[in-house]
Amino acid sequence: MKKVLTWGGVAFLVFFIAFRPESAGNVVSTIAGTIGAIGAGFASFISNLVA
């Protein structure tokens, strides 16, 4: 079952990138921005703990 879900996810990802590249780029950009914001928040938290 796990293999089926993995291959289904890969197939969906390839389909999404192939037929909606602009939307796929927007999704990746949003995810990267969110990860960056989380990292900045952690960095701010750690620097406030040390200071």
Short mmCIF file of C-alpha atoms in Angstrom, two decimals:
data_model
loop_
_atom_site.label_atom_id
_atom_site.label_comp_id
_atom_site.label_asym_id
_atom_site.label_seq_id
_atom_site.Cartn_x
_atom_site.Cartn_y
_atom_site.Cartn_z
CA MET A 1 0.00 0.00 0.00
CA LYS A 2 2.84 2.36 0.87
CA LYS A 3 4.43 1.84 -2.56
CA VAL A 4 1.15 2.58 -4.31
CA LEU A 5 0.71 5.85 -2.41
CA THR A 6 4.33 6.84 -3.04
CA TRP A 7 4.12 6.21 -6.78
CA GLY A 8 0.73 7.92 -6.91
CA GLY A 9 2.21 10.98 -5.23
CA VAL A 10 5.16 11.02 -7.63
CA ALA A 11 2.82 10.68 -10.62
CA PHE A 12 0.66 13.53 -9.34
CA LEU A 13 3.73 15.70 -8.80
CA VAL A 14 5.00 15.07 -12.34
CA PHE A 15 1.53 15.73 -13.77
CA PHE A 16 1.19 18.96 -11.75
CA ILE A 17 4.59 20.25 -12.85
CA ALA A 18 4.07 19.25 -16.48
CA PHE A 19 0.61 20.74 -16.95
CA ARG A 20 0.60 23.59 -14.40
CA PRO A 21 4.22 24.81 -14.16
CA GLU A 22 3.27 28.33 -13.04
CA SER A 23 1.06 27.02 -10.25
CA ALA A 24 3.73 24.52 -9.22
CA GLY A 25 6.27 27.33 -9.05
CA ASN A 26 3.93 29.40 -6.91
CA VAL A 27 3.43 26.47 -4.52
CA VAL A 28 7.18 25.92 -4.19
CA SER A 29 7.76 29.65 -3.69
CA THR A 30 5.11 29.80 -0.97
CA ILE A 31 6.53 26.76 0.82
CA ALA A 32 10.06 28.17 0.63
CA GLY A 33 8.88 31.51 1.99
CA THR A 34 7.09 29.82 4.86
CA ILE A 35 10.16 27.75 5.73
CA GLY A 36 12.26 30.91 5.61
CA ALA A 37 9.86 32.73 7.93
CA ILE A 38 9.92 29.82 10.38
CA GLY A 39 13.72 29.84 10.30
CA ALA A 40 13.81 33.59 10.92
CA GLY A 41 11.43 33.16 13.84
CA PHE A 42 13.62 30.47 15.39
CA ALA A 43 16.72 32.60 14.86
CA SER A 44 15.03 35.56 16.56
CA PHE A 45 13.91 33.35 19.44
CA ILE A 46 17.41 31.93 19.97
CA SER A 47 19.04 35.37 19.78
CA ASN A 48 16.58 36.69 22.36
CA LEU A 49 17.38 33.78 24.66
CA VAL A 50 21.11 34.44 24.45
CA ALA A 51 20.90 38.22 24.76
#
